[in-house]
Coordinates of C-alpha atoms in Angstrom, one line a residue:
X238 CA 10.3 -26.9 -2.4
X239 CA 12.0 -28.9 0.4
X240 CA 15.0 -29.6 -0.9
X241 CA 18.6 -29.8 0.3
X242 CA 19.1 -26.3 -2.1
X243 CA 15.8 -24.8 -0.6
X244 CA 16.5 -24.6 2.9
X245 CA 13.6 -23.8 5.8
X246 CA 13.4 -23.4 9.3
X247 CA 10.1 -22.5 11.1
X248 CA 10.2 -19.7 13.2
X249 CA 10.1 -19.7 17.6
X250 CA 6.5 -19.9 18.8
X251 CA 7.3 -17.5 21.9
X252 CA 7.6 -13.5 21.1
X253 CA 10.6 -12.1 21.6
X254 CA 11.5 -8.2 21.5
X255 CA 15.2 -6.6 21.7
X256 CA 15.4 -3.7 24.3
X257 CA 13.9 -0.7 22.7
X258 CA 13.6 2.8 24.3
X259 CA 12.4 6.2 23.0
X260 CA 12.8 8.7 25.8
X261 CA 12.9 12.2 24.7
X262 CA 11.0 11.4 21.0
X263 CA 8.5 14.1 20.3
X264 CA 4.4 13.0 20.9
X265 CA 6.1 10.5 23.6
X266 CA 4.2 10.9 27.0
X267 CA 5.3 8.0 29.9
X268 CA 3.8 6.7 32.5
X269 CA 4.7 7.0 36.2
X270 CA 5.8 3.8 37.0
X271 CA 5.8 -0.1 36.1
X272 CA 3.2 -0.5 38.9
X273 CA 0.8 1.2 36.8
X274 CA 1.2 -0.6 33.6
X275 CA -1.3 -2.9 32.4
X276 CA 0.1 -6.3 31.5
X277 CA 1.0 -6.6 27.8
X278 CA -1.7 -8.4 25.9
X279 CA -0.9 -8.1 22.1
X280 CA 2.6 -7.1 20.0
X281 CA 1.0 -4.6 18.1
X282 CA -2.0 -2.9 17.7
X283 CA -3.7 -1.9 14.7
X284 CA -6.0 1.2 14.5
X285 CA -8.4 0.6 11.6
X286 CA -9.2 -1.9 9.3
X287 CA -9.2 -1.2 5.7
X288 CA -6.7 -2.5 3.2
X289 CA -3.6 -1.3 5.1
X290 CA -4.8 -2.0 8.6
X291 CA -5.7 -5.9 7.2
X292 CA -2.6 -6.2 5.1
X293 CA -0.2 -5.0 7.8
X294 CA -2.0 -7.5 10.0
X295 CA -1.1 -10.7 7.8
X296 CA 2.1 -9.9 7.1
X297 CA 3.1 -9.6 11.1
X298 CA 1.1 -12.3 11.5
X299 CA 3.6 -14.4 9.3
X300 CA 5.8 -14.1 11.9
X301 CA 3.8 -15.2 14.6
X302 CA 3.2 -12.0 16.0
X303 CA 0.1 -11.4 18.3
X304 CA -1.6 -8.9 16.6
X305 CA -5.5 -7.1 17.6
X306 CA -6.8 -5.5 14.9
X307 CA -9.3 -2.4 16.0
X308 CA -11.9 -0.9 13.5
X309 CA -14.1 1.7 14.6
X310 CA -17.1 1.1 12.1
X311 CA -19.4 -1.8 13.3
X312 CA -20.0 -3.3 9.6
X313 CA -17.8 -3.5 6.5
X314 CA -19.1 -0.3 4.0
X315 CA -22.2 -1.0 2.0
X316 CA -21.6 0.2 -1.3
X317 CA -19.3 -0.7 -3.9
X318 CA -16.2 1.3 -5.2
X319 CA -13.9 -0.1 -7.7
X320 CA -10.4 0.6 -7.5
X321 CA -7.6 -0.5 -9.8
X322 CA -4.5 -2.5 -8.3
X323 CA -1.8 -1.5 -10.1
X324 CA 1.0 -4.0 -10.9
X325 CA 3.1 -4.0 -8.1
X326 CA 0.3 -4.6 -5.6
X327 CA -0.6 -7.6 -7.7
X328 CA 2.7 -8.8 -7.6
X329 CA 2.4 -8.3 -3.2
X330 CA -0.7 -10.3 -3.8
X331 CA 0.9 -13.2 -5.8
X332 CA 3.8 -13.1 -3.4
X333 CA 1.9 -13.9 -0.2
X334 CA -0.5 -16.8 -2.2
X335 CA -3.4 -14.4 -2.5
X336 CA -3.7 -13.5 -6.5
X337 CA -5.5 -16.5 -7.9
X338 CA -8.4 -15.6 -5.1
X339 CA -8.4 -12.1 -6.2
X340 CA -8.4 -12.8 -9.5
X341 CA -11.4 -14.4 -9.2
X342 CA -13.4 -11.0 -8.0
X343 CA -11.7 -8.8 -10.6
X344 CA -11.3 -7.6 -14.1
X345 CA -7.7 -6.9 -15.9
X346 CA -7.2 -4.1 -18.2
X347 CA -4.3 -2.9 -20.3
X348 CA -1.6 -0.8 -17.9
X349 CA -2.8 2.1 -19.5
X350 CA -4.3 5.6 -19.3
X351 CA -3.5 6.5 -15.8
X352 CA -1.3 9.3 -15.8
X353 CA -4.1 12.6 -16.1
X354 CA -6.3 9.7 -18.2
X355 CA -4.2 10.7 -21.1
X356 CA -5.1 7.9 -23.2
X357 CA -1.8 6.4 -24.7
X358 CA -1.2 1.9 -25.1
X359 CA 0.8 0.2 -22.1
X360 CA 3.9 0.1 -23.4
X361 CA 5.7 -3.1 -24.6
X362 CA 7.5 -5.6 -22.7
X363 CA 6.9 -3.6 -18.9
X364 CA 9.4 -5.6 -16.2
X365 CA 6.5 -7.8 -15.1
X366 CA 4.7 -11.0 -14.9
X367 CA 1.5 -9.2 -14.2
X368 CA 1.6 -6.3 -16.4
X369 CA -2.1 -5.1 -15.7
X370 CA -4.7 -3.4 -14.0
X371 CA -7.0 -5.2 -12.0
X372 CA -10.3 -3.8 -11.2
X373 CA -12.0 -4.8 -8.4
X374 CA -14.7 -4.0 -5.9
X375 CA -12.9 -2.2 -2.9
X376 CA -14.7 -3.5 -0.1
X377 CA -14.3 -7.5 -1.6
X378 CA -10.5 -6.4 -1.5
X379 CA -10.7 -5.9 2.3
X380 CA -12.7 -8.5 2.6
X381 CA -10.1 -11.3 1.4
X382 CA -7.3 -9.2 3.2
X383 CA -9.0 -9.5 6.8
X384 CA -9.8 -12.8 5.6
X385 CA -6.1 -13.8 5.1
X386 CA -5.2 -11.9 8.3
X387 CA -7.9 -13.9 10.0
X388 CA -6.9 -17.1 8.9
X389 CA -3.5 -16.5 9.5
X390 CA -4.4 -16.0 13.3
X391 CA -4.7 -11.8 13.7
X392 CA -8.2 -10.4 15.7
X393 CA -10.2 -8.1 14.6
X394 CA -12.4 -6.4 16.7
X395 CA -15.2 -3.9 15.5
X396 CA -17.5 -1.0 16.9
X397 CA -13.5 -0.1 19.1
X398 CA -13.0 3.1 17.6
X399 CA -9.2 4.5 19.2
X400 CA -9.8 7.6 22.0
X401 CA -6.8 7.7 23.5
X402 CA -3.1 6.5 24.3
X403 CA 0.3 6.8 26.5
X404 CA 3.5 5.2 25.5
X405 CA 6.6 4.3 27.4
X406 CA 9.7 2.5 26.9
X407 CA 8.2 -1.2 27.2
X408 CA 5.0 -0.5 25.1
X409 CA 1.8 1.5 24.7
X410 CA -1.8 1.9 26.0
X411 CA -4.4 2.4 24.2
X412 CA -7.6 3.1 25.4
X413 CA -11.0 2.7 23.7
X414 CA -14.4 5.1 23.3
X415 CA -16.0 2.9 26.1
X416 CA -13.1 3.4 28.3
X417 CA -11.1 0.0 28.1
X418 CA -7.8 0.0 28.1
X419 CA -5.7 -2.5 26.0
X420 CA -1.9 -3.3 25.9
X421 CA 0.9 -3.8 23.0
X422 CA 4.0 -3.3 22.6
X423 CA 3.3 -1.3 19.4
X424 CA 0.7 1.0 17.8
X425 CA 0.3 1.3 14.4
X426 CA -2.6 3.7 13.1
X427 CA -4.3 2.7 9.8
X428 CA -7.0 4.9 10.7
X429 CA -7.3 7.0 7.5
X430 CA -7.0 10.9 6.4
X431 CA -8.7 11.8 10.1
X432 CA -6.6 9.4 11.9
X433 CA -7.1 9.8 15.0
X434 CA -3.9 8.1 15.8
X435 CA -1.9 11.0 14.2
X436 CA -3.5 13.2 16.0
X437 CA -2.8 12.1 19.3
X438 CA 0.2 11.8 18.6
X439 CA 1.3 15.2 17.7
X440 CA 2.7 14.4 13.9
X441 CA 2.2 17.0 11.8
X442 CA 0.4 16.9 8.7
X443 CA 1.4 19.5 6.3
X444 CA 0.0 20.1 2.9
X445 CA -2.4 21.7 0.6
X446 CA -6.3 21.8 1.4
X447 CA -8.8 20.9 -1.0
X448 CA -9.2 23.3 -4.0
X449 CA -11.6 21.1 -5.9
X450 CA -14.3 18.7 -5.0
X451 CA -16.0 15.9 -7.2
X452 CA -19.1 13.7 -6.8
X453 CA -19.2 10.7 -7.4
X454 CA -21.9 7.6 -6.9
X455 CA -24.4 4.9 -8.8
X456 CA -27.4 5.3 -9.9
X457 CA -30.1 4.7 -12.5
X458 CA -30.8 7.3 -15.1
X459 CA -33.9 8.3 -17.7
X460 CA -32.3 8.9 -21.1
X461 CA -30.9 6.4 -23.4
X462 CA -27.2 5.2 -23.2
X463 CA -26.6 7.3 -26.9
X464 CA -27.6 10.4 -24.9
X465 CA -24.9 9.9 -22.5
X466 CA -22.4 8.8 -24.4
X467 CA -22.4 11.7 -26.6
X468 CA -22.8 14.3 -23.8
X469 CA -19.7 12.7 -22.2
X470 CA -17.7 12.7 -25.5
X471 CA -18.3 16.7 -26.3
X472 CA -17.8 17.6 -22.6
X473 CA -14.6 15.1 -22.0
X474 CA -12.7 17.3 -25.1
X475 CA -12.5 20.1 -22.2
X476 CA -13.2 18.5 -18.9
X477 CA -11.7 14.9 -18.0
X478 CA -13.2 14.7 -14.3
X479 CA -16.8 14.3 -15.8
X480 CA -18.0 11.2 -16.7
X481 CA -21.1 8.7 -16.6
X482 CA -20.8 4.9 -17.9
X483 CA -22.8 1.7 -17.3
X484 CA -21.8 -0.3 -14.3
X485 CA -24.0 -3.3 -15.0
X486 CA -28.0 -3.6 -14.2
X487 CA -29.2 -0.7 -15.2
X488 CA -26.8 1.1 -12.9
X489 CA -24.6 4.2 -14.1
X490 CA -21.4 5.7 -12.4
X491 CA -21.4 9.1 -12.0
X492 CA -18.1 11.2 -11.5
X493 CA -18.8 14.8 -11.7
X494 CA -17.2 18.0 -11.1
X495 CA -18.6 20.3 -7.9
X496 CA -18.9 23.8 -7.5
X497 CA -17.5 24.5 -4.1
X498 CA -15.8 22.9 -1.4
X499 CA -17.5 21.5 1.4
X500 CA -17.5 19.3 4.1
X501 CA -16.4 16.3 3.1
X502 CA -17.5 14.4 6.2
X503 CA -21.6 15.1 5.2
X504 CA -22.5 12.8 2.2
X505 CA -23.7 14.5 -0.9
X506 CA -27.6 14.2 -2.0
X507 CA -29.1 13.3 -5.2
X508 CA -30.3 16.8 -5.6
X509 CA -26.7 17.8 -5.4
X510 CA -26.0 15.4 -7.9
X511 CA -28.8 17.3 -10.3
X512 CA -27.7 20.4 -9.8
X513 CA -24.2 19.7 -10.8
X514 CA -25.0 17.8 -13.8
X515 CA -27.0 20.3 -14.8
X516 CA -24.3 22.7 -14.3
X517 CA -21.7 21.0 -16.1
X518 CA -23.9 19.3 -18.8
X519 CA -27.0 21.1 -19.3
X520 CA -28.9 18.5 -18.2
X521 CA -29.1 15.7 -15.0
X522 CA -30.0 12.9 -17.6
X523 CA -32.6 11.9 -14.6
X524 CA -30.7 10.2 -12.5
X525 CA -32.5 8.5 -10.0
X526 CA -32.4 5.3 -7.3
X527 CA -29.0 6.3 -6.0
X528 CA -27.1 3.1 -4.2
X529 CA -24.5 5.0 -2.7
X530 CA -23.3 8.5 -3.3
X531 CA -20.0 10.4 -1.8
X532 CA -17.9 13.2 -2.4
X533 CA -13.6 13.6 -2.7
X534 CA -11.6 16.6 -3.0
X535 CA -7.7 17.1 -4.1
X536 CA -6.2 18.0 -0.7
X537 CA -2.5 16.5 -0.5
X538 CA -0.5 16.1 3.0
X539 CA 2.3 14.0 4.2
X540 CA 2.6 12.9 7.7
X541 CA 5.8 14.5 9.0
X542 CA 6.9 11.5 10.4
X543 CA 5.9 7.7 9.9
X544 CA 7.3 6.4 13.6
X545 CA 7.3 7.9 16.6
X546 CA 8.5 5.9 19.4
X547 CA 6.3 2.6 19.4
X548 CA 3.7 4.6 17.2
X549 CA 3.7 4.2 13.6
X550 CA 1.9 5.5 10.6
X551 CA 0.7 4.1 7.5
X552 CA -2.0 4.2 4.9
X553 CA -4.3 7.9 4.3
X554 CA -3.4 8.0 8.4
X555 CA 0.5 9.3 6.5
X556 CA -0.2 10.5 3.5
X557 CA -3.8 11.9 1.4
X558 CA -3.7 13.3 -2.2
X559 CA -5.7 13.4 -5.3
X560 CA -7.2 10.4 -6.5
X561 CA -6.1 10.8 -9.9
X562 CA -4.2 7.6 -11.3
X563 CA -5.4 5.7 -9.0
X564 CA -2.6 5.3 -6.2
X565 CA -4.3 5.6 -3.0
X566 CA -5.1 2.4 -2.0
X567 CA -1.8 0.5 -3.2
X568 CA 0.1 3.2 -1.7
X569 CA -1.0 2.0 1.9
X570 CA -0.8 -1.7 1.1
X571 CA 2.6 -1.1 -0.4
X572 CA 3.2 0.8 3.3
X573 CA 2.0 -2.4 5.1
X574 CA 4.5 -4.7 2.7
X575 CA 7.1 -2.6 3.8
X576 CA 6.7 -2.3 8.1
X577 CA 5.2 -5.6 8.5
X578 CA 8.6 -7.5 8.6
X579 CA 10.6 -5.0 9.9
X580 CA 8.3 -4.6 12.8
X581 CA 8.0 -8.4 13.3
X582 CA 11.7 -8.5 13.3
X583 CA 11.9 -5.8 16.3
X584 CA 9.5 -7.9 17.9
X585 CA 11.3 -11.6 17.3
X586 CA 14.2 -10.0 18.9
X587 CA 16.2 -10.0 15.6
X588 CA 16.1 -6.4 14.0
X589 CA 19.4 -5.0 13.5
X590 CA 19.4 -1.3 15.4
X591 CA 18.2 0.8 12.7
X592 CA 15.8 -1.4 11.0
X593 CA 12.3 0.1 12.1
X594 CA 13.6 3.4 10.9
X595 CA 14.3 2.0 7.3
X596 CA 10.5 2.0 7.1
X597 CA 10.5 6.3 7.1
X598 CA 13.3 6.4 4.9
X599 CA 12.1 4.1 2.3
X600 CA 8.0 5.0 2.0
X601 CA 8.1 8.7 2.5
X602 CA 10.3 9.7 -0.1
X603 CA 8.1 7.5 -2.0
X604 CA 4.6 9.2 -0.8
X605 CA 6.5 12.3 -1.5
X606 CA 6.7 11.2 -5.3
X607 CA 3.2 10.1 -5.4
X608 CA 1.8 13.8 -4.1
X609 CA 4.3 15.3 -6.7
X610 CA 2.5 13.0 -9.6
X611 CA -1.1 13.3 -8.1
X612 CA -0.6 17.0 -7.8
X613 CA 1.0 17.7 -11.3
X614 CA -2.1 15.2 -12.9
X615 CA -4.6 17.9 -11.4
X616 CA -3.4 20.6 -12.8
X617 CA -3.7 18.8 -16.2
X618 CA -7.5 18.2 -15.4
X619 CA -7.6 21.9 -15.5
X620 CA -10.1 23.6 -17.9
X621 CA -7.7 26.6 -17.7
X622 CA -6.0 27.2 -21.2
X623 CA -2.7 27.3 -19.5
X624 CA -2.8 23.4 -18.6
X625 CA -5.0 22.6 -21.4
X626 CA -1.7 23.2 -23.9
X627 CA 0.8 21.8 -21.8
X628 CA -1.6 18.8 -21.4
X629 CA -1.7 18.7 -25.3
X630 CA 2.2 18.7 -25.3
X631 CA 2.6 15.6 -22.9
X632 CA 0.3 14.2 -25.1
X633 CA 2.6 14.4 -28.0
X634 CA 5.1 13.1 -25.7
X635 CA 3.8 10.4 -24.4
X636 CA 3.9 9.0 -28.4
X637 CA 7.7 8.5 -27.5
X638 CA 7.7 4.9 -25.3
X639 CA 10.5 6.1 -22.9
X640 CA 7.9 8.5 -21.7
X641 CA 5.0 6.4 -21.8
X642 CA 7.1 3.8 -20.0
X643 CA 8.1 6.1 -17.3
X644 CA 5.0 7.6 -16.4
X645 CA 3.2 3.9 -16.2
X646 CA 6.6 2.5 -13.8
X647 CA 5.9 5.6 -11.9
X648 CA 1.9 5.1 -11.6
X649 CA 2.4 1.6 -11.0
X650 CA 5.3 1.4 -8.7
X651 CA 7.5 -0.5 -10.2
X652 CA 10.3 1.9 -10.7
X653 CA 10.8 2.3 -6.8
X654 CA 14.4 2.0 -5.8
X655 CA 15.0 2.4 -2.3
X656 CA 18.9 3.7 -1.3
X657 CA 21.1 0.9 -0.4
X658 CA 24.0 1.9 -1.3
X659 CA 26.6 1.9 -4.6
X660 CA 25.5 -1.0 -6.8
X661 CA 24.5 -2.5 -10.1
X662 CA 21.0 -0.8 -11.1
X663 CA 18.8 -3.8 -9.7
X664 CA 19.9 -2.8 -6.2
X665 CA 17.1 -2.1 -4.1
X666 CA 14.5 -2.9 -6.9
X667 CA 12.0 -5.2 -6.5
X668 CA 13.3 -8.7 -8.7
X669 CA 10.2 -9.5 -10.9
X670 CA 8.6 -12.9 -10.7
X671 CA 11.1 -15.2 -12.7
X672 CA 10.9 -18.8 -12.9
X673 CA 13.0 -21.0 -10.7
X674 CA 13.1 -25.1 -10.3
X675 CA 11.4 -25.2 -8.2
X676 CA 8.3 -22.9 -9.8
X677 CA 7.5 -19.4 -10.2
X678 CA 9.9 -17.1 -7.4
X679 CA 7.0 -15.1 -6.0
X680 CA 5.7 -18.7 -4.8
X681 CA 8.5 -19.0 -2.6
X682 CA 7.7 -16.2 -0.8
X683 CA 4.3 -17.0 0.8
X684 CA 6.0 -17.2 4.2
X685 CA 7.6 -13.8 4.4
X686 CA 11.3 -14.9 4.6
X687 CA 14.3 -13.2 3.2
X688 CA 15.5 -15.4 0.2
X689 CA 18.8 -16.4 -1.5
X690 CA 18.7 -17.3 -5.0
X691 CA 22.0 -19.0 -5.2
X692 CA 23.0 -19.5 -8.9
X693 CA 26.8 -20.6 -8.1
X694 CA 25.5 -23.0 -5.8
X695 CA 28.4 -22.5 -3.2
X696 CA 26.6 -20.1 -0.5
X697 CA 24.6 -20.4 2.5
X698 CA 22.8 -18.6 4.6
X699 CA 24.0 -20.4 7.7
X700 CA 22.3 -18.9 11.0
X701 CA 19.7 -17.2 9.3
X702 CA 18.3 -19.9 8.0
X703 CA 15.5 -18.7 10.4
X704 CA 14.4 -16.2 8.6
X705 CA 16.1 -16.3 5.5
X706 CA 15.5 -19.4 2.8
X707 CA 18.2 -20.7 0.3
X708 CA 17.4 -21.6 -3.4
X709 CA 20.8 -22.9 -4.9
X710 CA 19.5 -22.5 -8.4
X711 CA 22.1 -22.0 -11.7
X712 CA 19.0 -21.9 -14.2
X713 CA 17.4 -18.7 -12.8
X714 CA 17.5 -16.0 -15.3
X715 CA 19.6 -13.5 -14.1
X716 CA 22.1 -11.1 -15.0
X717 CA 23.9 -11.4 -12.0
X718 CA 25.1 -14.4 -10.1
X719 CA 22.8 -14.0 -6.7
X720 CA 21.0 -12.1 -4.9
X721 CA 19.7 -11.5 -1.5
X722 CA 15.4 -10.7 -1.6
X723 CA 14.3 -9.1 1.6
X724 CA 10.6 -10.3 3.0
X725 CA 9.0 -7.7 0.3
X726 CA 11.0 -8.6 -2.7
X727 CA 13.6 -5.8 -3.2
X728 CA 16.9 -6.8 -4.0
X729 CA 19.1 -6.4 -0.8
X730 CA 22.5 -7.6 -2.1
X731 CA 24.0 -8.8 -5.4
X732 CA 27.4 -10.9 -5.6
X733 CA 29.0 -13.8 -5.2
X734 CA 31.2 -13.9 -2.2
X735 CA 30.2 -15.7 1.0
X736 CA 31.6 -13.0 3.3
X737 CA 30.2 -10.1 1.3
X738 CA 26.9 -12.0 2.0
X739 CA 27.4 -12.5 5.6
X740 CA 27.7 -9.1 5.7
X741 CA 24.1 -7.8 4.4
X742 CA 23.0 -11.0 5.9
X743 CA 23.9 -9.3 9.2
X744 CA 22.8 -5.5 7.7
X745 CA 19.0 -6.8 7.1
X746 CA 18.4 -9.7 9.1
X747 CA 20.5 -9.0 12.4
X748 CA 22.9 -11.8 14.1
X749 CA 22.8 -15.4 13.2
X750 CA 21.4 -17.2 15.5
X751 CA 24.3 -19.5 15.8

């Protein structure tokens, strides 16, 4: 990798931040003076610590920025969920060094079935390496992340849940339940669909309540597995929420549909569990020696704004919907890929002006997609003969592969293509993992950096060589002669010319250093 054609330079040790003010911005309240300002402490702080929170926290952490990572519960979650990482988080994962580990905890299935479970085959020759799913157990997903973070130098402190904070035009205070008070220069709340960061700050969060509400947990049952399977098969021709299959040692996961909504913050029983079955099934199959048992509803909201001054949003804390196709959780990672660099550059001192605010304009049009998808899939679920036929038509469409194909990009995120401008199609896509000379492109990215892939072999990067690396490489495959790869793999500039790439040199990465 350190070669004359694959440039590197190390980034400054000391932290760095370009003036930044945000008087007048809504949810903005200042203190009186510099007198009474705590001394800054950290760069940024992060409200909770689930996949977002810890993602977020290793990528600014990349960059050398002093990050405190604040998680209100005392101990990780006990029980186990398993949730899918669709292809483009697995490609984040391979990007930062992380897949093999992961890999290691989880299962791949066909990239298939997502959209409304409408059971169709992943569609041939998708525009990836790791055209898969990959289930794995949630909590050993946040586990390797904070991990990661960990090693990589970012605290994390648990039992601080966030009570309060005031921000000004050098940084923000936060103070804790107990009553201390901590110092960044940024907030960023992770904290979930209650976020209490939101809150605080005044950011609307405007949507749909919950209509629906399903249970879901694992637990042993008394009737054989031919029982089950057959009850699931006559009541799945009418009802695709329902559903009971073996999760390994006698255990059963149970997804079930609920009568009512309520509140989502009291767990569910086992008796609840009974009933419902019994409702929906005729039968609870004896279900008994729950592990864990919890309940979700279908309400979708979008955060009104993602920034706020030196407050930021991202994760549930900016966007809830559905959890139909799976999206949730690599919506917020995907979130975290996106502001960690940005905000590390504001904080190295090198962001170009409007930077930060690229993080808004990119991920919520794209959250705005997601509710869309999550929200046309429910009504799909419905038993109502209305969405039952049009659910039978996309089923008959979903037999042509340029609609299969599109609904899986869509579910999958690979068919995000942020606005930067007029420009061939791969222009603000993410570049798929290609091989290079020096090995697969996703491993050159472990660091963070921007990257050149230089096919013509006559560029350079010149003073951004600290934060942008140069692979002069004419046997890429690649339709085009180079491009420019931000920190999170999107294709920032395609060309050939050496002042047309000084110029989005200077657009993403700010002003040479020399």
């Amino acid at each position: 990798m350190h070669s004359p054609h694959f440039s590197v330079e190390p980034s400054a040790n000391d932290t760095v931040e370009r003036d930044f003010t945000a008087d007048n911005a809504p949810g903005l309240r200042s203190r009186a003076s510099h007198s009474d300002r705590a001394p800054l402490m950290f760069d940024v702080i992060i409200a909770g610590c689930g996949p977002t929170g810890a993602m977020l926290a290793a990528e600014l952490r990349l960059h050398d920025v002093r990050v405190l990572v604040l998680e209100k519960e005392t101990e990780p979650v006990s029980f186990v969920r398993i949730v899918g990482l669709h292809i483009r988080s697995i490609e984040l994962m391979a990007m930062r060094g992380l897949l093999e580990r992961i890999l290691e905890h989880g299962r791949r299935r066909p990239a298939a079935g997502f959209f409304a479970a409408i059971a169709k085959p992943a569609p041939q020759g998708l525009d990836s390496a790791h055209a898969y799913l990959l289930g794995i157990p949630q909590p050993v997903v946040v586990h390797l992340l904070e991990e990661h973070a960990m090693q990589l130098g970012a605290q994390i402190r648990r039992g601080c849940a966030v009570a309060d904070f005031e921000q000004d035009d050098e940084g923000v205070t936060v103070e804790l339940a107990d009553g201390q008070q901590l110092r960044s220069r940024y907030l960023v709340g992770c904290d979930g669909a209650r976020s209490t960061v939101r809150k605080l700050l005044g950011v609307g969060f405007p949507g749909e309540p919950s209509r629906t509400e399903t249970l879901m947990g694992e637990m042993e049952v008394g009737v054989p597995q031919e029982e089950i399977t057959a009850k699931v098969s006559e009541i799945h021709t009418t009802d695709k929420r329902f559903s009971i299959g073996p999760f390994g040692q006698g255990v059963y996961r149970v997804v079930v549909p609920a009568a009512g909504v309520t509140d989502r913050a009291e767990p569910p029983t086992l008796e609840d569990f009974k009933q419902q079955l019994r409702a929906v099934a005729g039968t609870d199959f004896g279900v008994h020696s729950p592990r864990w048992l919890s309940r979700f509803g279908d309400a979708t909201r979008l955060a009104e704004r993602y920034r706020v001054g030196r407050v930021l949003l991202a994760g549930d804390a900016a966007h809830i919907h559905p959890p139909t196709g799976g999206q949730g959780l690599n919506l917020g990672v995907q979130d975290a890929f996106n502001l960690g660099w940005k905000l590390a550059a504001q904080i190295r001192g090198w962001a170009p002006e409007t930077l930060l605010d690229t993080y808004q304009t990119e991920r919520h049009p794209v959250a705005e997609d997601v509710l869309d998808n999550t929200r046309a899939q429910m009504e799909l679920h419905s038993t109502e003969p209305g969405p039952q036929a049009l659910r039978r038509l996309l089923t008959e469409l979903m037999d042509f592969d340029d609609v299969n194909r599109y609904l899986i990009e869509k579910i999958t995120a690979i068919d995000i293509r942020y606005d930067f401008g007029a420009g061939p199609d791969l222009l603000g896509r993410r570049l798929r993992d290609i091989d290079t000379k020096h090995g697969r492109l996703y491993d050159l990215l472990h660091r963070g950096r921007g990257l050149l892939l230089d096919r013509t072999e006559r560029l350079t990067v010149g003073g951004w060589s600290d934060r942008v690396d140069h692979l002069a490489d004419p046997t890429a495959v690649l339709d085009v002669p180079c491009v420019l790869l931000r920190p999170d793999g999107h294709v920032a500039w395609i060309g050939d010319d050496q002042q047309d790439l000084d110029d989005h040199l200077s657009r993403w990465f700010g002003k040479p250093a020399h």
